[in-house]
XYZ file of C-alpha atoms in Angstrom:
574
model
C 7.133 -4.992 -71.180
C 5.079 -7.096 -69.298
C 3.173 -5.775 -66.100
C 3.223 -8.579 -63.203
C 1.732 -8.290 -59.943
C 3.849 -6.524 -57.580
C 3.345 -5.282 -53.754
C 5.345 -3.261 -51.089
C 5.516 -4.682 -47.879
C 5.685 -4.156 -44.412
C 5.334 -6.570 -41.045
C 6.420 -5.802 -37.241
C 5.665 -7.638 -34.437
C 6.621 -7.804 -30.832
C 5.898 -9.810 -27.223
C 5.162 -6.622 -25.764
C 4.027 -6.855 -22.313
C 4.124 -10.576 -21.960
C 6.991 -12.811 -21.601
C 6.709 -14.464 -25.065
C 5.603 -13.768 -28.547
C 2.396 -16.002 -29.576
C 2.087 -14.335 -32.530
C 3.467 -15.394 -35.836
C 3.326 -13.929 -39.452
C 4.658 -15.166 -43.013
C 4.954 -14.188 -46.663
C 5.739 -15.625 -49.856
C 6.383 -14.131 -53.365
C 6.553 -15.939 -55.699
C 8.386 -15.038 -59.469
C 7.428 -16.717 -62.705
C 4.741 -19.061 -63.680
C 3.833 -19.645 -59.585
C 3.057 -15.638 -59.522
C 0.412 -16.220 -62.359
C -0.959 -19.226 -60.885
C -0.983 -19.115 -57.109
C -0.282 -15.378 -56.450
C 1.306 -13.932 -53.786
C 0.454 -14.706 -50.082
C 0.461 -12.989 -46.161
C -0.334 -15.105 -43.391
C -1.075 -13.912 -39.845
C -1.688 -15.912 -36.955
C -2.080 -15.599 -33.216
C -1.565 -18.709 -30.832
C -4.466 -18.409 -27.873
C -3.314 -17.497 -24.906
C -5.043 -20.465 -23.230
C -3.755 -23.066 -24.475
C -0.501 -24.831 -23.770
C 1.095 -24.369 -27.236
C 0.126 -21.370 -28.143
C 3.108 -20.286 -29.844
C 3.993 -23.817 -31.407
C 0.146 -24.102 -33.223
C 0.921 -20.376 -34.868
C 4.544 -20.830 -36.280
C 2.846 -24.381 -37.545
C 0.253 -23.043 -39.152
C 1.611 -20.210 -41.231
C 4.862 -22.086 -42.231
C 2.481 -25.192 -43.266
C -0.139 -23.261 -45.336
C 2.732 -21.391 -47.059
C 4.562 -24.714 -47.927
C 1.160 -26.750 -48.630
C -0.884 -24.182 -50.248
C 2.061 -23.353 -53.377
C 2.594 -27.420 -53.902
C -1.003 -27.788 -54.679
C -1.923 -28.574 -58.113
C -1.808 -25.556 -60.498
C -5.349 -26.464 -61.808
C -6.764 -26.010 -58.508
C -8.707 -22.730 -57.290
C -7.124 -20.562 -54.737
C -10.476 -20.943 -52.774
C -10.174 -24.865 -53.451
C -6.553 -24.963 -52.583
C -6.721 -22.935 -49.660
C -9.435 -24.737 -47.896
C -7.920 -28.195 -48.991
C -4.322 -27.198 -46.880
C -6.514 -25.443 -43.952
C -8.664 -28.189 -43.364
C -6.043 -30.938 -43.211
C -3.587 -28.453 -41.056
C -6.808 -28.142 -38.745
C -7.147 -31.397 -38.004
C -3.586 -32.547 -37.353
C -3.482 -29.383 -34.677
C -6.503 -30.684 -33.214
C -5.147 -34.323 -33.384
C -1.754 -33.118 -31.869
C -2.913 -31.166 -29.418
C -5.620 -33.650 -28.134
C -2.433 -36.480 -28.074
C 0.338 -33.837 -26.394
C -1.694 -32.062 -24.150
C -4.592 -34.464 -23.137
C -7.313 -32.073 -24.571
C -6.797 -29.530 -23.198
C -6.867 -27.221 -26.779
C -3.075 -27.423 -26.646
C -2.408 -26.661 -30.016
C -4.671 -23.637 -31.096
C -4.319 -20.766 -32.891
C -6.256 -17.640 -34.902
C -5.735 -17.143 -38.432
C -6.118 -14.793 -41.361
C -4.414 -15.000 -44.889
C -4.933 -12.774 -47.885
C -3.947 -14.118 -51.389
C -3.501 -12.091 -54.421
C -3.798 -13.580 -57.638
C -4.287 -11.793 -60.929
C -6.587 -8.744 -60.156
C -8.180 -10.454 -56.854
C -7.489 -10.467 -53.868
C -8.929 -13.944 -52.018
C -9.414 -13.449 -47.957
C -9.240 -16.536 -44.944
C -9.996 -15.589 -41.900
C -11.081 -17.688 -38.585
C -10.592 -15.991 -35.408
C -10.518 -13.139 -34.403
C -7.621 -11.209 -36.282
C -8.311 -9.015 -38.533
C -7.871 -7.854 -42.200
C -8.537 -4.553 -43.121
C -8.513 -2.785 -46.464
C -7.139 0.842 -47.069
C -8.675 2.290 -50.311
C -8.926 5.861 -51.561
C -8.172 7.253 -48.046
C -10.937 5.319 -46.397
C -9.823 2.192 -44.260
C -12.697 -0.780 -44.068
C -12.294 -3.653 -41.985
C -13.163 -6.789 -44.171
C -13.762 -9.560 -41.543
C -15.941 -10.715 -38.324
C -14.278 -11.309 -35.514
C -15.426 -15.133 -33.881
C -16.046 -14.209 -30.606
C -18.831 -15.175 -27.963
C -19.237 -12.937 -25.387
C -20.095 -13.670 -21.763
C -21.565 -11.357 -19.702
C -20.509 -7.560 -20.003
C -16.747 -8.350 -19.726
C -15.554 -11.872 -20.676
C -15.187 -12.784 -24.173
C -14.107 -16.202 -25.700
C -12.982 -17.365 -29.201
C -15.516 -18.874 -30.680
C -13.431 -20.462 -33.829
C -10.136 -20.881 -34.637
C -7.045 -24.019 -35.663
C -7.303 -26.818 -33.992
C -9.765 -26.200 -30.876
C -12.018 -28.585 -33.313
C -12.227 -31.297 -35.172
C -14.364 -29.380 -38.141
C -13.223 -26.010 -39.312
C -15.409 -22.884 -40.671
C -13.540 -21.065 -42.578
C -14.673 -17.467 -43.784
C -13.819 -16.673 -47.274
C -14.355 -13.623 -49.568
C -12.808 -11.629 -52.659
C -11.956 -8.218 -53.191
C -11.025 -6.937 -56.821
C -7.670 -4.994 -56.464
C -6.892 -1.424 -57.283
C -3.627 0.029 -57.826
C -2.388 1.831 -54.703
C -5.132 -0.687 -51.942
C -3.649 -1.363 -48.949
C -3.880 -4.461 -46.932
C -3.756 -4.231 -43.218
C -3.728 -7.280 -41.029
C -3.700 -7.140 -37.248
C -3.985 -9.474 -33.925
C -5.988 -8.358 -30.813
C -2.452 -7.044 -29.757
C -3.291 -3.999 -32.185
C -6.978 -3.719 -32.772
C -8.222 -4.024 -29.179
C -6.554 -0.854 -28.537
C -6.675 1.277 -31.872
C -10.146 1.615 -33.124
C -10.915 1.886 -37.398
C -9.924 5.862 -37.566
C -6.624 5.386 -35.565
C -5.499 2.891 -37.580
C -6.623 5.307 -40.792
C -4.993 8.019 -39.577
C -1.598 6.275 -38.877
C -1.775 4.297 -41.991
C -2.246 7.600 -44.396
C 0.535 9.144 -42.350
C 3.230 6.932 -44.222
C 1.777 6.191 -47.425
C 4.751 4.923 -49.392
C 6.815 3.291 -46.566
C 4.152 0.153 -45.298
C 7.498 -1.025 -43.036
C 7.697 1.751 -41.725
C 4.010 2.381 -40.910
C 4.116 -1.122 -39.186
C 6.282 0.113 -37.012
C 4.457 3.010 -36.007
C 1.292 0.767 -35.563
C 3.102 -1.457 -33.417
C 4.863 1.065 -31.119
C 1.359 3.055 -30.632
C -0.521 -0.141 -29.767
C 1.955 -0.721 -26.950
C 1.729 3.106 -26.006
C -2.249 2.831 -25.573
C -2.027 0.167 -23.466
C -1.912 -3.095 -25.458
C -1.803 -6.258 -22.932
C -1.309 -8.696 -25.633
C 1.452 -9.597 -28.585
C 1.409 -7.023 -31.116
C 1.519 -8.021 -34.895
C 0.351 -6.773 -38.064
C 1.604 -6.760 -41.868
C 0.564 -4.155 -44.570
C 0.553 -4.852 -48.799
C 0.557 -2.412 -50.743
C -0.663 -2.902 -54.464
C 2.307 -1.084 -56.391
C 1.274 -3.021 -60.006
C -1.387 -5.694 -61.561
C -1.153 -7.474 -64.475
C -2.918 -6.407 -67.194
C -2.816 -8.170 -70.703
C -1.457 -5.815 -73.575
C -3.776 -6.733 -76.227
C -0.978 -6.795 -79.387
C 1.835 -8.199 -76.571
C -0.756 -10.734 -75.421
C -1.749 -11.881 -79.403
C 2.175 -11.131 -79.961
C 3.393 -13.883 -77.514
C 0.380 -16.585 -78.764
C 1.859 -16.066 -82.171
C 5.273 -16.064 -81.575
C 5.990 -19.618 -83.211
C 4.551 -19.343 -86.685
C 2.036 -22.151 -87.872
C 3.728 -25.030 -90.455
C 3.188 -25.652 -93.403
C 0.613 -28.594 -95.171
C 3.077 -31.847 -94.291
C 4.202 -34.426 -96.602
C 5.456 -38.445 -95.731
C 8.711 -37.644 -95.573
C 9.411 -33.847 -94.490
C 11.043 -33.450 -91.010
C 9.681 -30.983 -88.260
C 12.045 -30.382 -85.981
C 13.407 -33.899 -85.708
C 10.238 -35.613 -86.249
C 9.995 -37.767 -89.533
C 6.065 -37.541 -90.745
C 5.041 -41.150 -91.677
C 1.460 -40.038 -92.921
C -1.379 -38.078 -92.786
C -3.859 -39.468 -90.312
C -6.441 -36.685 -90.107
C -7.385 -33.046 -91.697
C -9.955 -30.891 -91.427
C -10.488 -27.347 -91.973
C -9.367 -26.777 -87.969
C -5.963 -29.037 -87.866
C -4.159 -31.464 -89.332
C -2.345 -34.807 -87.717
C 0.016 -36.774 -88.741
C 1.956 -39.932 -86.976
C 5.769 -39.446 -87.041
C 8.810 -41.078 -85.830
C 11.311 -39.090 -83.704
C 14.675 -39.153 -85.489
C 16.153 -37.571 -81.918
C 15.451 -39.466 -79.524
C 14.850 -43.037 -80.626
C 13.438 -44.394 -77.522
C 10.407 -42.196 -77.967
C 9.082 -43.907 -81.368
C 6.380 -43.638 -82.961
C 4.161 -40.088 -82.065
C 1.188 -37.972 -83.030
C 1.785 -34.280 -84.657
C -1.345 -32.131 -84.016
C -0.641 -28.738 -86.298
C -2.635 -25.331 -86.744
C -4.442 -24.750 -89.756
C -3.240 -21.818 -91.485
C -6.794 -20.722 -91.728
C -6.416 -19.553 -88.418
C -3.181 -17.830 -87.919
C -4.396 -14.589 -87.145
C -7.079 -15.948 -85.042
C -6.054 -15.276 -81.264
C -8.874 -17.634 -80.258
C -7.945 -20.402 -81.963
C -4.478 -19.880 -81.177
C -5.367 -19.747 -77.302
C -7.380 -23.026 -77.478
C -4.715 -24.691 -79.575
C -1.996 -23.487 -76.903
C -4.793 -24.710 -73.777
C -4.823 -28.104 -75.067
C -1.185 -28.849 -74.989
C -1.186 -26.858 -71.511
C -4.014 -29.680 -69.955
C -2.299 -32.733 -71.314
C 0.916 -31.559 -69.772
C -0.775 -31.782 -66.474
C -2.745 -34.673 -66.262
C -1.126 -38.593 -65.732
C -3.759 -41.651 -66.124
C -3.603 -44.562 -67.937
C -7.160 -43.465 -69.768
C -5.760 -40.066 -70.898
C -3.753 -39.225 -73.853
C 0.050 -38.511 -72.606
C 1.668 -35.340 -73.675
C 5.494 -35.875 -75.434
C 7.511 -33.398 -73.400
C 9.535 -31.406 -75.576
C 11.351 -29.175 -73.046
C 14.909 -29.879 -74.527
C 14.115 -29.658 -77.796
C 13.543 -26.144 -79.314
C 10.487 -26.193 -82.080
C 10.658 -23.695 -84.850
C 6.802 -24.103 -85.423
C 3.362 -24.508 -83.233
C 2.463 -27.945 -82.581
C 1.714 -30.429 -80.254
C 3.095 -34.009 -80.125
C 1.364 -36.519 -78.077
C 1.796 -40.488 -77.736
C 0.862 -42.781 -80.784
C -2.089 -44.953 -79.881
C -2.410 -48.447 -81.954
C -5.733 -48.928 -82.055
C -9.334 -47.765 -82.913
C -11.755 -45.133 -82.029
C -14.380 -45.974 -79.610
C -16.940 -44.872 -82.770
C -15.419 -47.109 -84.876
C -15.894 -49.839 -82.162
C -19.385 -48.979 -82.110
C -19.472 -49.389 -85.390
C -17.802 -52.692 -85.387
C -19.927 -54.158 -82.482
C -23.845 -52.769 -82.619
C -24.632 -55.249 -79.826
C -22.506 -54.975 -77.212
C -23.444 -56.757 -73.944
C -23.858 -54.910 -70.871
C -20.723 -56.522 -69.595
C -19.054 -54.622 -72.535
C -20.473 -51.499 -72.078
C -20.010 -51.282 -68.267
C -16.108 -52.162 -68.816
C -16.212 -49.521 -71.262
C -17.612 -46.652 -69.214
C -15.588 -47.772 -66.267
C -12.272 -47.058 -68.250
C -13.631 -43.741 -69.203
C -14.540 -42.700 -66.632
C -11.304 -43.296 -64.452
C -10.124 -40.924 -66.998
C -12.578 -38.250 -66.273
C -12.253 -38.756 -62.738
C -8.305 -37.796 -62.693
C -8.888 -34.676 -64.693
C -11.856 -34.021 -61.893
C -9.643 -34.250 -59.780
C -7.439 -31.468 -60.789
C -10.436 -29.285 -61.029
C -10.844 -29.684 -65.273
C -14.231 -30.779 -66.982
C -13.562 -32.195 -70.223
C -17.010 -30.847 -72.159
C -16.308 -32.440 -75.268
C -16.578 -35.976 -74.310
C -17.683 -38.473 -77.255
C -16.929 -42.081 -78.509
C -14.887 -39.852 -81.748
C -12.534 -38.728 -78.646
C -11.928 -41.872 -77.157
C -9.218 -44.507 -78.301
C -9.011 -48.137 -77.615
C -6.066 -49.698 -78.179
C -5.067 -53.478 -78.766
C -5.060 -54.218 -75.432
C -8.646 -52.690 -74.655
C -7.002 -50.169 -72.822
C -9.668 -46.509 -73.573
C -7.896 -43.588 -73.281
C -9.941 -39.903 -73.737
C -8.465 -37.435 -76.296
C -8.594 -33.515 -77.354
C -8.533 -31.373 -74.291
C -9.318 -28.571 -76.565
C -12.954 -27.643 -74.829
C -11.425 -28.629 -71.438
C -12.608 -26.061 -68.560
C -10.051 -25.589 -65.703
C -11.609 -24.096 -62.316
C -8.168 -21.928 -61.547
C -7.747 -20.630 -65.360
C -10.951 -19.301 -65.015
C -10.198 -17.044 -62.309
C -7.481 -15.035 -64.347
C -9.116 -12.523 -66.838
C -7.610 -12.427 -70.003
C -8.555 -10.697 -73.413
C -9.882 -13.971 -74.363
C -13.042 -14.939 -73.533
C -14.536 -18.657 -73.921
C -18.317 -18.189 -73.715
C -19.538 -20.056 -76.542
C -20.151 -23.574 -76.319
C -16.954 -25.796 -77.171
C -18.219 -29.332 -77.390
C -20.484 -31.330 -79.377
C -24.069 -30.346 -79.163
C -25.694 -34.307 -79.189
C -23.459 -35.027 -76.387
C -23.239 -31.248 -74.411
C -24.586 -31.153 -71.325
C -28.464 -28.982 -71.413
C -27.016 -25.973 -68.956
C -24.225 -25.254 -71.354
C -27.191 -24.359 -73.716
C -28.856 -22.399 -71.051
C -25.529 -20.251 -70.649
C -24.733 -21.770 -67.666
C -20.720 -22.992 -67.017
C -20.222 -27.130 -66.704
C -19.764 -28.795 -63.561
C -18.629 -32.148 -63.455
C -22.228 -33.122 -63.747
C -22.219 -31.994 -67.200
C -19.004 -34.545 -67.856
C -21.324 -37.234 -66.284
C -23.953 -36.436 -68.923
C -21.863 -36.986 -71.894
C -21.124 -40.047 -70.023
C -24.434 -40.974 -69.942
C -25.728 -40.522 -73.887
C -22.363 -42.213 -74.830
C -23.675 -45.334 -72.854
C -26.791 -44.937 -74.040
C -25.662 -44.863 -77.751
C -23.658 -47.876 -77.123
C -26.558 -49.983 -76.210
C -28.683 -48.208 -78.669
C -27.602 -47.522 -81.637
C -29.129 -44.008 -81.075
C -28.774 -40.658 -79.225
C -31.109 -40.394 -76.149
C -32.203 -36.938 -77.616
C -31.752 -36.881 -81.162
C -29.505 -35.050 -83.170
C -29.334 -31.723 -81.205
C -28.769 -28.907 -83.436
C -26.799 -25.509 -81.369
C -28.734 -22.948 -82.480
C -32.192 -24.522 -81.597
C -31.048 -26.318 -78.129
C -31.720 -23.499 -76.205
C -35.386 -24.455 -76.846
C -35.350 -27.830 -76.876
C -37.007 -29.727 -74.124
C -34.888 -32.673 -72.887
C -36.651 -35.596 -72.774
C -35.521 -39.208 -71.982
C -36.983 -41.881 -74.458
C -36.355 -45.439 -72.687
C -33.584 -47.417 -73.976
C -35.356 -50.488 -73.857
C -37.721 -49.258 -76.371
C -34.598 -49.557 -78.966
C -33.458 -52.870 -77.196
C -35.440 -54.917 -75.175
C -32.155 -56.356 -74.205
C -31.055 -53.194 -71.429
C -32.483 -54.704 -67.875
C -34.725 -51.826 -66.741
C -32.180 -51.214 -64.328
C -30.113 -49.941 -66.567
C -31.586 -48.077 -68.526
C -33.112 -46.024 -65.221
C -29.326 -45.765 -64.399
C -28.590 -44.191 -67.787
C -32.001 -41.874 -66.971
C -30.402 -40.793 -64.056
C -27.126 -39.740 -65.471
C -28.865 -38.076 -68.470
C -31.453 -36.076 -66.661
C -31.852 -32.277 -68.022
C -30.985 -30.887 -64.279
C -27.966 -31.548 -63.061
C -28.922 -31.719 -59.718
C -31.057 -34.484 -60.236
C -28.042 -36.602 -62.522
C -24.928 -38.329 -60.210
C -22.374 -36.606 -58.508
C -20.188 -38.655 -58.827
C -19.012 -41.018 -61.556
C -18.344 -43.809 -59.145
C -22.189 -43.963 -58.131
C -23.442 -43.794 -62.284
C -20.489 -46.862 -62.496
C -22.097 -48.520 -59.611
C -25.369 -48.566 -60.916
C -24.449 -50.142 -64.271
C -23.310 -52.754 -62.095
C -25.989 -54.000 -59.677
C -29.665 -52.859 -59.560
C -30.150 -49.195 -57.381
C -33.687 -50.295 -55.866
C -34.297 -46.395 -55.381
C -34.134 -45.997 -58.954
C -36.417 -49.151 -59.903
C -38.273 -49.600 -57.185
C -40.640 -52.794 -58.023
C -40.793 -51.337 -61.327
C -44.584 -50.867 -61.720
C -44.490 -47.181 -61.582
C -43.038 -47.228 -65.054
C -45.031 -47.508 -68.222
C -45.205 -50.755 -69.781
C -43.809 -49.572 -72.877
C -40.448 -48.880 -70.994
C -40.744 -51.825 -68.220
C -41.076 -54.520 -71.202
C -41.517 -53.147 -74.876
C -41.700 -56.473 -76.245
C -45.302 -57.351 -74.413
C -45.949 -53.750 -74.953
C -46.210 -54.388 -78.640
C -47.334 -58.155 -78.532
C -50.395 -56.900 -77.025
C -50.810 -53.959 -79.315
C -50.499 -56.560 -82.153
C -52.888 -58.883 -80.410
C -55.267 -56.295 -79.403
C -54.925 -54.940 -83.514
C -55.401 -58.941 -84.146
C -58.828 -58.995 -81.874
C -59.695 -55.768 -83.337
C -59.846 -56.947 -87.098
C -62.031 -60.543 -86.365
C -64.937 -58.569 -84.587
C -64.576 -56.506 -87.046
C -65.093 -59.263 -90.220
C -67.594 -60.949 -87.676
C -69.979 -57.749 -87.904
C -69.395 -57.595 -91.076
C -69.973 -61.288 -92.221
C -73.518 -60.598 -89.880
C-alpha cells in the first residue's frame, strides 16, 4: 500500500480583547496527483492594526495564495510558485490600498505559510508571525520577526503585504520527520508566551494538535494578550516513501510490445511502417482506426532490451509526462489517450510531414543568415515555452528538430528534459549521468554541475554555428574525455568568410564555456543574430585578423609566402 503524506491538524483563533478579529488562517489538502505535486499548505496571516483594512488585506491574502498557489503550473517549484502568487498578491494590496484608502497602508497584512511537499517542508514568512518547529521534545522557532524598534518601547513592522510596492520574502526548508510539529502563531500568542511555554503546552497534548490550539489560545488570553490570538499546529502523522519493488512494480505495470509489423493493430492504432529502430526504441507512423479525426500518428515503443530496466522505464514514462504538459506550435504535441485503455507501454504523438532539421542541413550547406536566424527563432520559441514551465530540454540538436512543409520547426524527444519541481521529490531513481548529446551538451553538465537554461542556450548556439559551418564549434566531444577538455571557440568565419563578424561574436557569446558569461535569455542571443550588439564588436580591431577577415588573413600569408620565394631565387640567382 502506498504511503502518502498525511498530517493532523489543529487551528483556533479568537478577537480576544479587541472588538474584531484581524487575524485570519487557511488550509488546504489536497488528495491525488495535487498532493504529490504541490503538497499540502497552512497559511497564517495577521492584518496590522494600523491600517484601515486590516482585516480585509488578511482574509485576501490567505484565500488568494491558497487559490493561486495550487493553479500554478505543476512544473513549477514550490519556491518558484510561491513567490510568483506572493509577489503579484503584494502588489495588488499595495495598489488597492493606495486607491481605497489614499495611502494610508490601508490594505496590509503579516504573513507566514508552510508547505509540505514530499519529505520537505518549504517556509514563507514576512512579518512578524511566527513558525515554530516541535521536534524530539525540543520546540525551535524557525523565523525572524521584521520589526524595527524605536526607542526602548515602540516597535514597528518593518515588512509585510502590501505596505510596499516590492516584497522580501524569507524562504527556507526543513526536511520532515515523522511525528515534527508545526506551530504557527501571531503576536496575539507569542508576545505573551515565550519558546518554553509554548514547549511545555505543546508536549502536554501530543496527539490532539486541536486541542492543544485551544489551550494555546485560552492561555495567551489568560497572560494578558492585548491582541487577536491565532495559531495552527501540523503534525507529520506519515511521508511518502517509495517501496522499491511497488515503485519498479507500478513503472512496469503495462508490459512492453512486441517488434511491430505494417499491418498489426495496437490498441486501435493500424502501424503503416517502421520509421525508426535502434537498440533504445522503435517508431512507427500509424493511423488511428478509433477515432478517425485524429489520422495519421507516431508510435514511440520500449525496446524489450530494457524491460527490467527501472531507469529506462522512468525516462520512457518522463517523456510522455513533459509532452503532456507543454502547448507551442514549435513542440511536438502529445495524442491524449485518456479514453482509450492501452494494453502495452507506448507513447503516441502527432505525425509530422516533413524533414529533420539534419537532413535540412544536409540538403542546404549554405544557408544565408536570413535562413539561419528564421531557423533559430522558431526554435527557440519552443525552448522558451518549456522555460517557461521551469523544464530545460538538454538534448537539443538539429536530429531532434522537425521541419515540416510549411517551414514550421518543431523540437522533439523530451527524454533528457530536466523539470525544476520533479527534482524536488526524491525518488529511488536517480538521473545524474549526463542525458544529452555530448557535441551539443552544455560544458557544466561535464563538470557535474545541473543545466540551467543557459545550458539550453548553448546547444542553441553550436546548432547555429553548425548551420553556418558545416562544423561543430568544438569538435566531436567524446563523454568520457570532456571533463578535461578545454572549451575553446574557433571563429566561424574562419570556415566561412561569409558570417558578418557580428555574428559570429553573437554565436561566441552564446557558446562561451561559463554560463555566466553566455545569454540569459534566448530573446537577447535572437536579437543579436539580427542587428549588430556594438558591445560585442566593438570597432572590431581588438579581434585577430584571422577572425575579423580570414580571407585577407590568408591573401597576405600567400603573398607574404609569394615575396618570400623571389628573394629567395634572387639570392640565389646572385
Amino acid at each position: 500500500m502506498k504511503i502518502s503524506l498525511a498530517i493532523t491538524l489543529g487551528q483556533h483563533s479568537i478577537a480576544g480583547v479587541k472588538p474584531q478579529n484581524e487575524d485570519f488562517h487557511g488550509v488546504c489538502v489536497p488528495k491525488g496527483a495535487v498532493l504529490d505535486s504541490k503538497g499540502i499548505a497552512i497559511v497564517l496571516a495577521d492584518g496590522v492594526s494600523a491600517s484601515e483594512g486590516g482585516k480585509e488585506a488578511s482574509q485576501i491574502a490567505v484565500h488568494q495564495f491558497l487559490d493561486d498557489y495550487f493553479s500554478t503550473p505543476d512544473s513549477w517549484t514550490v519556491k518558484h510558485a510561491a513567490t510568483k502568487v506572493l509577489g503579484a498578491l503584494n502588489l495588488w494590496l499595495y495598489n488597492q490600498g493606495q486607491r481605497e484608502y489614499a495611502g494610508s497602508n490601508g490594505l496590509a497584512t503579516t504573513f507566514c505559510a508552510v508547505i509540505f511537499k514530499s519529505q520537505t517542508a518549504y517556509l514563507f514568512h514576512v512579518g512578524d508571525s511566527r513558525i515554530y518547529r516541535l521536534r524530539d521534545g525540543r520546540l525551535e522557532c524557525l523565523t525572524k520577526d521584521h520589526r524595527i524598534q524605536f526607542g526602548t518601547e515602540r516597535e514597528y513592522l518593518a515588512r509585510a503585504l502590501g505596505i510596499d510596492a516590492r516584497l522580501d520574502v524569507d524562504h527556507r526548508t526543513q526536511t520532515l520527520q515523522e511525528g515534527d510539529c508545526y506551530l504557527l502563531t501571531t503576536d496575539g500568542i507569542h508576545d505573551v508566551l515565550d519558546r518554553e511555554s509554548l514547549e511545555s503546552l505543546l508536549l502536554a497534548s501530543p496527539h490532539d494538535p486541536q486541542q492543544c490550539a485551544e489551550k494555546l489560545v485560552a492561555t495567551a488570553l489568560e497572560r494578558g494578550s492585548q491582541d487577536n490570538i491565532t495559531c495552527q499546529i501540523a503534525c507529520i502523522d506519515s511521508l511518502p516513501e517509495a517501496n522499491k519493488d511497488e515503485f519498479y512494480g507500478n513503472l512496469t505495470r503495462l508490459p512492453f510490445p512486441p517488434d511491430l509489423k505494417a499491418g498489426n493493430v495496437l490498441d486501435g492504432y493500424l502501424i503503416l511502417r517502421e520509421l525508426n529502430a535502434t537498440s533504445r526504441s522503435q517508431v512507427y507512423l500509424a493511423e488511428d482506426t478509433l477515432d478517425t479525426g485524429v489520422g495519421k500518428v507516431v508510435i514511440k515503443t520500449p525496446s524489450v532490451n530494457f524491460n527490467d530496466d527501472p531507469l529506462y522505464i522512468d525516462l520512457f514514462l518522463h517523456e510522455e509526462w513533459v509532452a503532456k504538459r507543454l502547448n507551442s506550435s514549435h513542440l511536438i504535441k502529445l495524442v491524449e489517450q485518456a479514453s482509450r485503455p492501452r494494453t502495452f507501454l507506448y507513447s503516441v504523438v502527432e505525425y509530422i510531414e516533413g524533414k529533420t532539421l539534419r537532413q535540412w542541413m544536409l540538403d542546404n550547406p549554405n544557408p544565408s543568415v536570413a535562413q539561419v536566424r528564421a531557423t533559430i527563432d522558431q526554435i527557440s520559441r519552443g525552448l522558451r515555452t518549456m522555460h517557461r514551465l521551469e523544464m530545460i530540454h538538454q538534448d537539443l540538436k538539429p536530429d531532434n528538430v522537425l521541419i515540416d512543409h510549411n517551414n514550421t520547426l518543431k523540437i522533439i524527444d523530451f527524454g533528457s528534459t530536466r523539470i525544476a519541481g520533479l527534482a524536488e521529490t526524491q525518488t529511488v531513481l536517480q538521473h545524474n549521468h549526463i542525458v544529452g548529446t555530448a557535441s551539443y551538451s552544455a560544458p557544466e553538465y561535464f563538470r557535474g554541475q545541473s543545466g540551467t537554461t543557459r545550458s539550453d542556450i548553448f546547444s542553441l548556439g553550436v546548432v547555429a554555428y553548425e548551420m553556418f559551418t558545416g562544423r561543430l564549434p568544438f569538435g566531436e566531444i567524446e563523454p568520457e574525455k570532456a571533463a578535461k577538455k578545454r572549451f575553446v571557440y574557433t571563429s566561424a568565419r574562419l570556415y566561412n568568410p561569409e558570417v558578418p563578424e557580428w555574428v559570429d561574436a553573437a554565436l561566441e557569446k552564446a557558446t562561451q564555456s561559463s554560463p555566466e558569461k553566455r545569454y540569459e535569455l534566448l530573446s537577447e542571443f535572437v536579437a543579436d543574430l539580427t542587428k549588430p550588439n556594438s558591445s560585442l564588436v566593438g570597432d572590431g580591431q581588438s579581434r585577430p585578423l584571422l577572425e575579423r577577415n580570414p580571407v585577407a588573413f590568408w591573401r597576405g600569408v600567400a603573398l607574404l609566402e609569394l615575396l618570400a620565394i623571389v628573394g629567395l631565387v634572387w639570392l640565389l640567382a646572385h
